[in-house]
Amino acid sequence: MSTHQARAGTFSRLLRQPVTVICLAFLALQITLALAAPLIAPYGPTEISVADKLQGPSADHLLGTDDLGRDTLTRLIYGTRTALLASGESVAIGLVLGVGLGLFVGYRGGWWDRIGMRIADVMQSIPALLLALALVAVLGNGLGNAMLAVGLIFAVSFMRITRAVVLAEREKLYVDAARVLGLRPLSIMFRQVLPNVSPPLIVQASIALGTALLIEATLSFLGVGVDTTAVSWGAMLDASRQHVAEHPLLAILPGAAITLSVLVFNLLGDGLRDAGSPRSAGATRPGRSKAPAGTTVPAGPGDPTGIGPAALTDLAPANTPAEPAADGPMDSTAKATATVTDRPTAEAVPATATATALTTVRGPAPAPADALLRLDGLTVTDPGGAQLVSGVSFHINRGETFGLVGESGCGKSITASAILGLLPRGVTVASGSIRLQDTELAGLRGEKLRKVRGGRVGMVFQDPGSALSPVHTVGRQLTDAIRAHSDLNRNQATERAAELLNLVGVPAPRERLKDYPHQFSGGMAQRVVIAGALACDPELLIADEPTTALDVTIQAQVLDLLAGLRERLSMSLLLITHDLGVVADSCDRIAVMYAGQIAEQRTVRDAFATPRHPYTEALLAAVPHHGNGDEPLATIPGRVPPAWDWPQGCRFHPRCPYATDACRTTPVPVDIDGVRCLRASELDLAGAR
Ligand SMILES: Nc1ncnc2c1ncn2[C@@H]1O[C@H](COP(=O)(O)OP(=O)(O)OP(=O)(O)O)[C@@H](O)[C@H]1O
């Protein structure tokens, strides 16, 4: 199915490139000549006829004879065989060694990479021709030995190319996604990363074929190191030197064969690369939906955003005071300021009150024993020791939707990555625990981690375009994920993949399995990512900003889909977002994160109705609501500081309108209600409007 279609696509793209078609025809002719040489050639390759020496073209010798009376046409045909064998051997050696090593050092990194690259530096400083001669001196005469040396030099450049692509690809989201789906490292290397190396390798390999052919001709021309009786275009050139003035054809024919072959190899590489790339064909249909006429996509809620005003209004407390109509419309700045200044200020509350609040703080309530996921004091540090996440604790119950909210840079993604063991290189869990029921995830490695990822915990990434490998059909990606955690055969896995696409509302699922990710619109691609995350019935689904990269009209559909799936499949959902509006509809409880810490952790209803942390209040004020009209949205002054510069005391104090001296100096613990604010019990903060 998909492979067949992919091949058909490549073939039709090839046919649209006349130069490539001509090159392929030329190569096919050469291969045929090389294979069928004994059947086609009119004479034996070394058959000498002194009586016929140095003849011009005739009926007996169509392209004439050389100084020993050997038939030029015959030797050209046999020369093709030598040229193809020699160049093929060296490029095959180079590819097998170079690609294997490049994949290994690129994927493993660290010392392997450094040692591999230093050896490559040394190898590349040796001229290929010199190494060929040295190897022939050691291993003995013969073109095979000479081309082995050339193959070793090629291996170095193939290794460099492969490594460079692997270094770039391994950081991409789709590789993380493959890890999250529980694919094994070897499978990720060969099935996910390697196809991305193919385009530059195809070009490089075809250029290398030309180079190898030139080296073979040069060695034969020099008559050094190789069997002098070998029939080769280079040897023909060498033999023609004495007679080139009277018989120019003797030099022109092998020279033309070499030049044409090298040119064909060089042109072929570019053509094959373009034809093999699925994206070169799909460029004409971005965002195309192949839904057959009449099929429908599950509708989103009536409100195209589905998250905003109505949801927020529902959650606002019944006794929220209305804006006094008699005051008339306020200007937006005044209104935003009013929200803040109507509340108690630093000056209004004596410092002793904050001190009292601090001394009466009791720790947060413990997580229930049957919670599905429990984070306890999770601290994550970067290579410099800066805490990206500090002492984060929360739990998620079975069947619950838990929201992790906060501005960009607050540590939400690092927290999610820590749960999945996907922390960036050098970033580590310094302390704390992450328990998925009875399994400790912090420090989990190898096969145990692979079984959790994709098997018990699924992940939906922010940008579906990057989370799917561009070089495989979605069917292949889904079946790979399914088979990584089950014993299903390919047909059964394809069947299951179609069911999953159907489950997430992709119309004509069987047909769409054959498509590449670029053939899906953003919303449909996110449904495919969700289908992949559900491949093995996870107990917990982590959705990291699942709607940020999508059109607003699609966002609500995706959120709706996630909520529906959570209920239908009895999963728990960890929804990560910077938008409080998004969690209003979807979540049961939320944790508001600021600067690597949890600022407030409550039920959504409570947090929206009566926020107790000034940061939650500020986030709520920044959510659009019915009353906004044309007013600009309230914003939070300043920005989240970088991790190496988290402020002393309360980390929010530089941006907090209620901060006191104590807030600037005293580290703030979380109170029993899950709030990290010295003044939580005194402030009367504004809820959702
Ligand atoms: N690979 C890394 N190395 C060092 N620091 C990092 C790395 N990745 C993220 N950080 C830092 O960790 C902190 C938390 O970042 P994180 O990406 O978790 O925030 P976030 O709330 O998820 O934001 P966003 O929504 O933009 O992803 C930030 O200060 C960020 O600069």
XYZ file of C-alpha atoms and ligand atoms in Angstrom:
720
model
C 0.000 0.000 0.000
C 1.927 3.028 1.195
C 5.289 1.794 -0.025
C 3.805 0.993 -3.380
C 2.249 4.436 -3.655
C 5.407 6.135 -2.488
C 7.355 4.298 -5.154
C 4.806 5.264 -7.777
C 5.149 8.893 -6.711
C 8.922 8.773 -6.927
C 8.726 7.205 -10.350
C 6.342 9.794 -11.740
C 8.537 12.582 -10.334
C 11.511 10.967 -12.060
C 9.689 10.926 -15.375
C 9.148 14.658 -15.081
C 12.938 15.241 -15.105
C 14.208 14.644 -18.665
C 17.892 15.085 -17.739
C 17.611 12.473 -14.991
C 15.775 10.121 -17.349
C 18.576 10.472 -19.960
C 21.206 9.867 -17.261
C 19.356 6.794 -16.005
C 19.080 5.455 -19.565
C 22.830 6.004 -20.042
C 23.575 4.199 -16.768
C 21.243 1.337 -17.713
C 23.087 1.010 -21.019
C 26.435 0.929 -19.212
C 25.230 -1.742 -16.774
C 23.864 -3.830 -19.648
C 27.170 -3.519 -21.527
C 29.127 -4.439 -18.410
C 26.989 -7.495 -17.649
C 26.650 -8.720 -21.210
C 30.179 -7.858 -22.359
C 31.154 -11.449 -23.283
C 27.949 -11.781 -25.351
C 28.056 -8.394 -27.041
C 31.737 -7.710 -27.607
C 32.851 -8.850 -31.080
C 36.290 -9.999 -29.876
C 38.042 -11.088 -26.684
C 39.249 -8.153 -24.554
C 42.923 -9.141 -24.762
C 42.792 -10.761 -28.188
C 45.861 -9.528 -30.113
C 46.066 -9.409 -33.898
C 49.359 -7.770 -34.897
C 48.302 -7.844 -38.520
C 45.367 -5.570 -37.723
C 47.206 -3.043 -35.540
C 46.326 0.656 -35.627
C 43.465 0.316 -38.067
C 40.743 2.900 -38.492
C 37.039 2.062 -38.261
C 36.027 -0.736 -40.617
C 33.373 -3.404 -40.960
C 35.555 -5.837 -38.967
C 36.517 -3.321 -36.293
C 33.767 -0.718 -36.010
C 35.905 1.669 -33.898
C 39.301 0.513 -35.178
C 42.177 -1.229 -33.332
C 45.080 -0.219 -31.031
C 48.826 -0.702 -31.420
C 48.511 -4.441 -30.633
C 45.597 -4.939 -32.993
C 43.043 -5.228 -30.116
C 39.497 -4.217 -31.005
C 38.735 -0.748 -29.583
C 34.964 -1.325 -29.312
C 35.543 -4.546 -27.383
C 37.931 -2.865 -24.973
C 35.545 0.060 -24.455
C 32.772 -2.402 -23.558
C 34.989 -4.335 -21.136
C 36.328 -1.022 -19.783
C 32.751 -0.172 -18.733
C 32.727 -3.293 -16.594
C 35.989 -2.315 -14.850
C 34.859 1.281 -14.323
C 31.494 0.321 -12.793
C 32.924 -2.445 -10.640
C 35.729 -0.277 -9.283
C 33.585 2.764 -8.550
C 30.730 0.634 -7.196
C 33.063 -1.234 -4.847
C 34.635 1.877 -3.360
C 31.324 3.710 -2.952
C 29.660 0.649 -1.378
C 32.523 0.318 1.120
C 32.340 4.043 1.842
C 28.568 3.990 2.334
C 28.412 0.953 4.607
C 31.268 2.118 6.824
C 30.615 5.853 6.688
C 26.845 5.813 7.224
C 27.091 3.252 10.019
C 29.781 5.187 11.855
C 28.118 8.556 11.208
C 24.809 7.333 12.624
C 26.546 5.895 15.644
C 28.766 8.837 16.615
C 26.084 11.395 15.763
C 23.393 9.692 17.812
C 25.618 8.744 20.764
C 27.555 12.039 20.845
C 30.039 12.720 23.662
C 33.364 10.848 23.589
C 32.353 8.564 20.747
C 31.730 11.582 18.604
C 34.959 13.344 19.556
C 37.151 10.277 18.953
C 35.345 9.449 15.690
C 35.807 12.963 14.368
C 39.515 13.121 15.236
C 40.117 9.834 13.359
C 38.130 11.289 10.460
C 40.326 14.423 10.488
C 43.458 12.287 10.214
C 42.005 10.090 7.463
C 40.827 13.038 5.441
C 44.269 14.628 5.448
C 45.618 11.645 3.429
C 45.160 11.995 -0.358
C 42.988 9.134 -1.687
C 45.421 8.321 -4.494
C 48.359 8.085 -2.066
C 46.450 5.824 0.317
C 45.436 3.636 -2.624
C 49.060 3.215 -3.659
C 50.139 2.517 -0.066
C 47.425 -0.100 0.393
C 48.307 -1.778 -2.882
C 51.950 -1.898 -1.718
C 50.850 -3.605 1.509
C 48.024 -5.848 0.280
C 49.393 -6.553 -3.181
C 48.571 -5.513 -6.724
C 45.002 -5.314 -7.892
C 42.281 -2.827 -8.580
C 40.203 -4.249 -5.708
C 42.812 -3.276 -3.125
C 43.243 0.165 -4.644
C 39.512 0.797 -4.572
C 39.320 -0.435 -0.959
C 41.610 2.456 -0.063
C 39.420 4.861 -2.001
C 36.382 3.421 -0.216
C 37.987 4.169 3.162
C 38.512 7.781 2.203
C 34.931 8.014 0.963
C 33.757 6.505 4.255
C 35.135 9.556 6.043
C 33.129 12.022 4.004
C 29.969 9.873 4.197
C 30.484 9.674 7.949
C 30.788 13.467 8.223
C 27.625 14.068 6.217
C 25.664 11.453 8.138
C 26.874 12.747 11.481
C 25.994 16.358 10.600
C 22.455 15.405 9.591
C 22.023 13.152 12.637
C 23.186 15.935 14.970
C 20.528 18.225 13.537
C 17.786 15.604 13.291
C 18.214 14.081 16.746
C 17.207 17.406 18.329
C 14.023 17.584 16.295
C 10.643 17.111 17.815
C 9.724 14.079 15.730
C 12.710 12.193 17.177
C 11.523 13.097 20.683
C 8.066 12.026 19.566
C 9.467 8.683 18.401
C 11.160 8.237 21.793
C 7.904 9.095 23.539
C 6.152 6.494 21.407
C 8.579 3.955 22.856
C 10.561 3.187 19.686
C 13.969 1.571 20.331
C 17.150 3.625 19.706
C 18.193 1.406 16.771
C 14.772 1.747 15.229
C 14.852 5.534 15.705
C 18.320 5.691 14.142
C 17.581 3.567 11.115
C 13.905 4.206 10.512
C 13.471 7.808 11.607
C 16.847 9.512 11.266
C 18.468 7.618 8.385
C 15.842 8.529 5.757
C 16.679 12.179 6.392
C 20.315 11.466 5.586
C 19.390 9.960 2.228
C 19.048 13.163 0.168
C 22.582 14.514 0.843
C 23.974 10.965 0.719
C 22.465 10.282 -2.697
C 24.105 13.413 -4.081
C 27.413 12.661 -2.387
C 27.391 8.995 -3.429
C 26.796 9.806 -7.059
C 29.595 12.393 -7.028
C 31.790 9.786 -5.314
C 30.983 7.287 -8.081
C 32.348 9.793 -10.596
C 35.402 10.504 -8.451
C 36.104 6.783 -7.994
C 35.807 6.262 -11.723
C 38.367 9.037 -12.283
C 40.729 7.538 -9.677
C 40.444 4.108 -11.277
C 41.195 5.632 -14.707
C 44.143 7.581 -13.282
C 45.638 4.493 -11.618
C 45.193 2.495 -14.809
C 46.601 5.340 -16.885
C 49.683 5.485 -14.655
C 49.891 1.725 -14.700
C 50.819 1.903 -11.046
C 49.511 -0.512 -8.463
C 46.928 -2.111 -10.683
C 47.018 -5.094 -12.968
C 48.451 -3.751 -16.247
C 46.533 -6.336 -18.252
C 43.209 -5.055 -16.845
C 40.936 -3.666 -19.542
C 40.284 -0.143 -18.491
C 39.546 3.197 -20.076
C 42.549 4.665 -18.240
C 44.820 1.946 -19.632
C 43.395 2.599 -23.131
C 44.286 6.271 -22.757
C 47.773 5.299 -21.664
C 48.229 2.991 -24.674
C 47.026 5.724 -27.056
C 49.718 8.242 -26.038
C 52.285 7.149 -28.675
C 49.816 7.225 -31.557
C 47.404 10.013 -30.644
C 48.564 12.283 -33.493
C 47.763 9.727 -36.245
C 44.947 7.936 -34.490
C 43.130 10.496 -32.287
C 40.124 8.175 -31.929
C 42.223 5.952 -29.659
C 42.334 8.743 -27.056
C 39.007 10.430 -27.799
C 36.849 7.336 -27.254
C 38.035 6.306 -23.764
C 38.342 9.999 -22.802
C 34.732 10.596 -23.874
C 33.597 7.473 -21.977
C 35.234 8.741 -18.782
C 33.937 12.305 -19.170
C 30.392 11.241 -20.005
C 30.249 8.722 -17.143
C 31.451 11.256 -14.573
C 28.964 13.840 -15.880
C 26.107 11.347 -15.744
C 26.917 10.358 -12.149
C 27.035 13.998 -11.076
C 23.724 14.889 -12.730
C 22.019 11.745 -11.540
C 22.535 12.524 -7.859
C 20.555 15.771 -7.928
C 17.768 14.234 -9.972
C 17.362 11.189 -7.747
C 17.370 13.331 -4.615
C 14.607 15.567 -5.975
C 12.532 12.632 -7.180
C 12.863 10.735 -3.916
C 11.756 13.596 -1.706
C 8.051 13.366 -0.859
C 8.033 17.095 -0.197
C 9.035 17.993 -3.719
C 5.739 16.568 -4.882
C 3.582 17.845 -2.072
C 4.741 21.418 -2.420
C 1.707 22.007 -4.576
C -0.808 20.933 -1.980
C -0.025 22.363 1.426
C -2.803 22.061 3.936
C -4.858 20.074 1.476
C -7.598 17.994 2.948
C -8.444 14.846 1.078
C -11.713 14.315 2.848
C -14.100 12.913 0.295
C -17.140 14.997 -0.479
C -19.815 14.478 2.063
C -17.589 13.384 4.926
C -17.646 15.546 7.982
C -15.143 16.435 10.615
C -16.443 16.274 14.191
C -17.769 19.722 14.862
C -16.307 21.964 17.480
C -18.459 23.794 19.970
C -20.600 26.659 18.854
C -18.072 29.153 20.091
C -15.270 28.924 17.554
C -12.651 29.284 20.231
C -14.622 27.253 22.680
C -12.549 28.434 25.573
C -13.106 32.040 26.207
C -15.799 34.270 27.520
C -18.596 31.791 28.167
C -16.387 29.385 30.014
C -14.818 32.113 32.069
C -18.111 33.694 32.915
C -19.446 30.334 34.058
C -16.562 29.966 36.423
C -16.718 33.480 37.827
C -18.249 33.639 41.310
C -21.909 34.499 41.435
C -21.245 37.468 43.682
C -18.549 39.038 41.510
C -19.442 42.718 41.621
C -20.590 44.074 38.283
C -18.884 47.117 36.798
C -20.907 50.096 38.085
C -22.961 51.179 35.105
C -23.266 54.748 36.373
C -19.485 55.179 36.105
C -19.731 54.909 32.366
C -17.086 53.300 30.250
C -13.601 53.399 31.690
C -10.566 53.694 29.502
C -8.679 50.459 29.325
C -5.636 51.634 31.232
C -7.752 52.991 33.994
C -9.668 49.742 34.134
C -6.566 47.587 34.249
C -5.080 49.800 36.909
C -8.313 49.739 38.847
C -8.193 45.959 39.017
C -4.879 46.204 40.719
C -5.159 49.342 42.797
C -8.558 48.498 44.236
C -6.839 45.637 46.012
C -4.817 46.014 49.203
C -1.345 47.362 48.457
C 1.959 46.782 50.164
C 1.493 49.927 52.179
C -1.990 48.944 53.297
C -0.821 45.789 55.035
C 1.648 45.983 57.878
C 4.821 43.930 57.551
C 3.995 42.163 60.824
C 0.938 40.655 59.183
C 3.077 39.011 56.511
C 5.468 37.744 59.135
C 2.538 36.220 61.027
C 1.260 34.629 57.830
C 4.663 33.090 57.257
C 4.958 31.573 60.692
C 1.507 29.976 60.447
C 2.142 28.360 57.057
C 1.739 24.609 57.028
C 2.957 22.472 54.142
C 0.741 21.466 51.206
C -1.762 18.673 51.646
C -0.249 15.276 50.722
C -1.204 13.617 47.429
C -3.778 10.810 47.685
C -2.137 7.378 47.758
C -3.992 6.205 44.648
C -2.976 9.193 42.493
C -1.827 8.137 39.019
C 1.101 10.568 38.846
C 2.871 12.159 41.792
C 5.651 14.722 41.517
C 7.337 15.365 44.797
C 9.911 18.163 45.165
C 11.108 17.834 41.571
C 14.182 19.970 40.970
C 15.788 20.071 37.531
C 19.122 21.777 36.861
C 21.006 22.829 33.746
C 24.697 21.987 33.157
C 25.695 25.180 35.008
C 23.691 24.142 38.080
C 20.885 26.701 37.596
C 17.517 25.353 38.751
C 15.130 25.325 35.795
C 12.441 23.798 37.990
C 12.576 24.031 41.800
C 10.788 21.694 44.187
C 7.715 21.124 42.022
C 5.054 18.921 43.626
C 1.659 18.012 42.255
C -0.394 14.930 41.578
C -2.851 13.839 38.932
C -5.705 11.502 39.794
C -7.035 8.801 37.510
C -9.433 10.188 34.912
C -8.579 13.757 35.857
C -7.559 16.629 33.588
C -4.843 18.643 35.246
C -3.675 21.971 33.811
C -0.125 23.288 34.120
C -0.246 26.969 33.242
C 2.137 29.903 33.194
C 3.961 32.199 30.817
C 6.696 31.050 28.501
C 9.886 30.185 30.381
C 8.187 29.186 33.640
C 9.308 25.566 33.450
C 6.185 23.768 32.185
C 7.909 21.957 29.315
C 10.934 21.033 31.426
C 8.551 19.505 33.964
C 6.811 17.488 31.233
C 10.162 16.438 29.757
C 11.328 15.263 33.171
C 8.225 13.066 33.476
C 8.993 11.468 30.114
C 12.773 11.243 30.604
C 13.214 13.584 27.640
C 15.276 16.328 29.282
C 17.708 18.114 26.938
C 21.344 17.043 27.061
C 23.058 18.244 30.238
C 19.754 19.032 31.953
C 19.150 16.599 34.832
C 16.776 15.783 37.665
C 18.813 16.982 40.659
C 16.354 15.830 43.303
C 12.760 14.840 43.895
C 10.579 12.040 42.729
C 8.250 11.377 39.802
C 6.046 8.365 40.468
C 3.671 6.897 37.949
C 1.657 4.810 40.376
C 4.274 2.356 41.628
C 7.009 3.192 39.084
C 9.663 5.788 39.873
C 10.306 7.641 36.605
C 13.178 9.871 37.762
C 16.358 8.148 36.646
C 14.510 5.437 34.707
C 16.476 4.288 31.634
C 16.632 1.806 28.807
C 13.924 -0.757 28.223
C 12.008 0.178 31.412
C 11.729 3.795 30.255
C 10.784 2.713 26.724
C 7.907 0.647 28.110
C 6.554 3.656 30.007
C 6.818 6.012 27.049
C 4.095 5.363 24.564
C 2.951 2.388 26.628
C 1.732 4.084 29.806
C 2.313 7.772 29.034
C 1.585 9.402 25.669
C 2.556 12.880 24.548
C 1.018 15.394 22.193
C 3.459 18.083 21.111
C 2.873 21.716 20.347
C 3.624 21.702 16.633
C 2.214 18.679 14.809
C 4.241 19.607 11.728
C 7.485 19.004 13.609
C 6.287 16.068 15.687
C 5.756 13.876 12.632
C 8.654 12.619 10.547
C 8.423 14.287 7.140
C 9.823 11.305 5.242
C 7.356 8.587 6.247
C 3.643 8.208 5.615
C 1.476 8.631 8.687
C 0.472 4.979 8.325
C 4.077 3.888 8.688
C 4.564 6.163 11.704
C 1.441 4.927 13.447
C 2.145 1.250 12.761
C 5.727 1.656 14.009
C 4.366 3.099 17.264
C 1.763 0.358 17.598
C 4.240 -2.424 16.895
C 6.792 -1.034 19.344
C 4.439 -2.040 22.158
C 2.550 -5.016 20.788
C 2.911 -8.295 18.946
C 0.626 -7.229 16.114
C 1.843 -7.998 12.615
C 2.004 -5.267 9.968
C -1.526 -5.886 8.664
C -3.062 -5.931 12.136
C -1.119 -2.787 13.065
C -2.378 -1.062 9.901
C -5.898 -2.060 10.865
C -5.381 -0.570 14.360
C -3.840 2.595 12.876
C -6.947 3.112 10.735
C -9.136 2.621 13.836
C -7.074 5.227 15.693
C -7.406 7.766 12.878
C -11.122 7.111 12.887
C -11.201 7.558 16.664
C -9.597 10.997 16.425
C -11.962 12.061 13.637
C -9.746 11.892 10.561
C -12.115 11.310 7.638
C -11.374 8.423 5.236
C -8.800 6.977 7.646
C -7.716 4.051 5.469
C -6.930 6.344 2.555
C -5.158 8.871 4.719
C -2.760 6.307 6.141
C -0.997 6.504 2.790
C -0.394 10.240 3.032
C 2.671 12.097 4.230
C 2.397 14.630 7.099
C 2.701 17.609 4.740
C -0.502 16.476 3.048
C -2.494 17.157 6.244
C -3.809 20.496 7.441
C -2.581 21.669 10.881
C -5.673 20.461 12.730
C -5.713 17.088 10.954
C -1.970 16.641 11.584
C -2.561 17.271 15.301
C -5.267 14.583 15.225
C -2.681 12.217 13.728
C -0.233 13.089 16.533
C -2.986 12.434 19.076
C -3.738 9.108 17.379
C -0.038 8.184 17.705
C -0.046 9.121 21.375
C -3.073 6.876 21.917
C -1.540 3.977 20.003
C -0.996 1.889 23.124
C -3.829 3.036 25.385
C -1.772 5.244 27.705
C -2.931 5.833 31.251
C -1.690 9.427 31.096
C -1.671 11.749 28.101
C 0.541 14.834 28.291
C -0.479 17.594 25.880
C 2.129 20.373 25.705
C 0.494 23.466 24.230
C -1.477 21.228 21.849
C -3.343 24.101 20.233
C -0.769 26.904 20.104
C 0.372 26.157 16.559
C -3.180 25.822 15.275
C -5.668 28.160 13.729
C -8.105 29.513 16.358
C -11.019 27.882 14.602
C -9.330 24.491 14.976
C -8.135 24.966 18.571
C -11.525 24.313 20.101
C -11.997 21.158 18.027
C -8.689 19.737 19.230
C -9.430 20.597 22.888
C -12.867 19.075 22.516
C -11.357 15.976 21.003
C -8.866 15.608 23.865
C -11.597 16.024 26.463
C -13.804 13.475 24.687
C -10.978 10.972 24.371
C -9.991 11.359 27.997
C -13.494 10.473 29.058
C -13.971 7.690 26.528
C -10.622 6.034 27.172
C -10.579 6.719 30.950
C -7.164 8.356 30.775
C -5.729 11.187 32.804
C -4.711 14.312 30.924
C -1.922 16.757 31.772
C -2.665 19.867 29.739
C 0.196 22.357 29.494
C -0.636 25.841 28.314
C 0.191 29.491 28.814
C -3.445 30.392 28.317
C -5.774 30.248 31.323
C -8.683 30.486 28.920
C -7.753 27.087 27.513
C -7.895 25.343 30.886
C -11.191 26.925 31.897
C -13.257 24.454 29.923
C -11.025 21.456 30.069
C -9.407 21.041 33.483
C -10.482 19.828 36.896
C -7.491 21.262 38.769
C -4.603 23.491 37.783
C -1.121 24.348 38.932
C 0.023 27.850 38.031
C 3.786 27.852 37.479
C 6.030 30.854 37.751
C 9.828 30.923 37.447
C 10.279 27.200 37.948
C 7.948 26.923 40.957
C 4.286 26.213 41.523
C 2.680 29.512 42.515
C -0.805 28.204 43.155
C -2.474 24.807 42.890
C -6.271 24.623 43.193
C -9.391 23.394 41.499
C -10.088 25.399 38.358
C -13.296 26.721 39.839
C -11.573 28.016 42.968
C -8.546 29.408 41.169
C -10.728 31.301 38.706
C -13.275 32.490 41.258
C -10.954 33.421 44.100
C -7.317 33.394 42.978
C -4.965 33.544 45.924
C -1.678 34.264 44.173
C -1.154 37.666 42.511
C 0.317 35.893 39.469
C -2.914 33.917 38.962
C -4.860 37.158 39.257
C -2.619 38.804 36.677
C -2.989 35.847 34.263
C -6.767 35.936 34.665
C -6.827 39.658 33.938
C -4.959 38.955 30.699
C -7.623 36.532 29.413
C -10.072 38.082 26.921
C -13.634 38.179 28.245
C -17.029 39.442 27.215
C -16.559 42.827 28.772
C -13.311 43.578 26.968
C -14.957 44.988 23.879
C -12.391 46.948 21.930
C -10.186 47.518 24.983
C -6.599 46.333 24.839
C -5.959 43.353 27.121
C -4.342 43.861 30.505
C -0.740 42.731 30.473
C 1.677 41.731 33.230
C 4.504 44.243 33.472
C 8.039 42.908 33.000
C 8.879 39.370 31.936
C 9.798 35.983 33.347
C 13.487 36.156 34.302
C 15.909 33.563 32.940
C 16.549 30.481 35.086
C 20.009 31.622 36.179
C 18.532 34.863 37.485
C 15.463 33.790 39.507
C 14.917 36.592 42.086
C 15.575 36.129 45.818
C 12.558 35.738 48.093
C 9.301 35.379 46.186
C 10.293 34.943 42.550
C 7.272 36.972 41.404
C 7.988 39.964 43.647
C 9.599 42.234 40.970
C 6.329 42.075 39.006
C 3.920 41.917 41.933
C 1.924 45.035 42.909
C 1.472 43.691 46.433
C 5.097 42.857 47.246
C 6.438 43.859 50.676
C 10.004 43.835 52.004
C 9.450 40.340 53.365
C 8.529 39.129 49.847
C 11.865 40.443 48.549
C 13.983 38.572 51.064
C 12.138 35.553 52.450
C 11.900 32.295 50.481
C 8.200 31.487 50.247
C 6.891 27.989 51.048
C 3.645 26.551 49.722
C 0.785 26.735 52.230
C -1.732 24.011 52.969
C -4.021 25.306 50.219
C -1.240 24.946 47.645
C -0.473 28.689 47.397
C 3.055 30.141 47.435
C 2.418 33.690 48.633
C 3.292 35.287 51.963
C 0.207 37.441 51.741
C -2.235 34.862 50.418
C -4.484 35.034 53.487
C -4.684 38.830 53.480
C -5.182 39.677 49.821
C -8.579 39.859 48.216
C -7.690 39.199 44.600
C -9.929 39.587 41.569
C -11.219 36.420 39.939
C -12.200 35.755 36.344
C -14.434 38.383 34.882
N 18.002 22.942 27.134
C 17.985 23.868 28.058
N 19.126 24.219 28.697
C 19.117 25.176 29.648
N 18.012 25.847 30.012
C 16.849 25.538 29.426
C 16.769 24.535 28.417
N 15.477 24.453 28.004
C 14.786 25.358 28.719
N 15.601 26.007 29.569
C 15.235 27.041 30.531
O 14.369 26.449 31.488
C 13.403 27.385 31.906
C 12.041 26.763 31.738
O 11.811 26.562 30.343
P 10.551 25.780 29.769
O 10.770 25.553 28.322
O 10.245 24.606 30.603
O 9.418 26.862 29.977
P 7.908 26.779 29.508
O 7.110 27.332 30.604
O 7.573 25.415 29.054
O 7.932 27.777 28.290
P 7.456 27.497 26.793
O 5.974 27.503 26.842
O 8.031 28.636 26.032
O 8.050 26.164 26.408
C 13.618 28.630 31.063
O 14.377 29.563 31.844
C 14.412 28.140 29.899
O 15.255 29.167 29.394
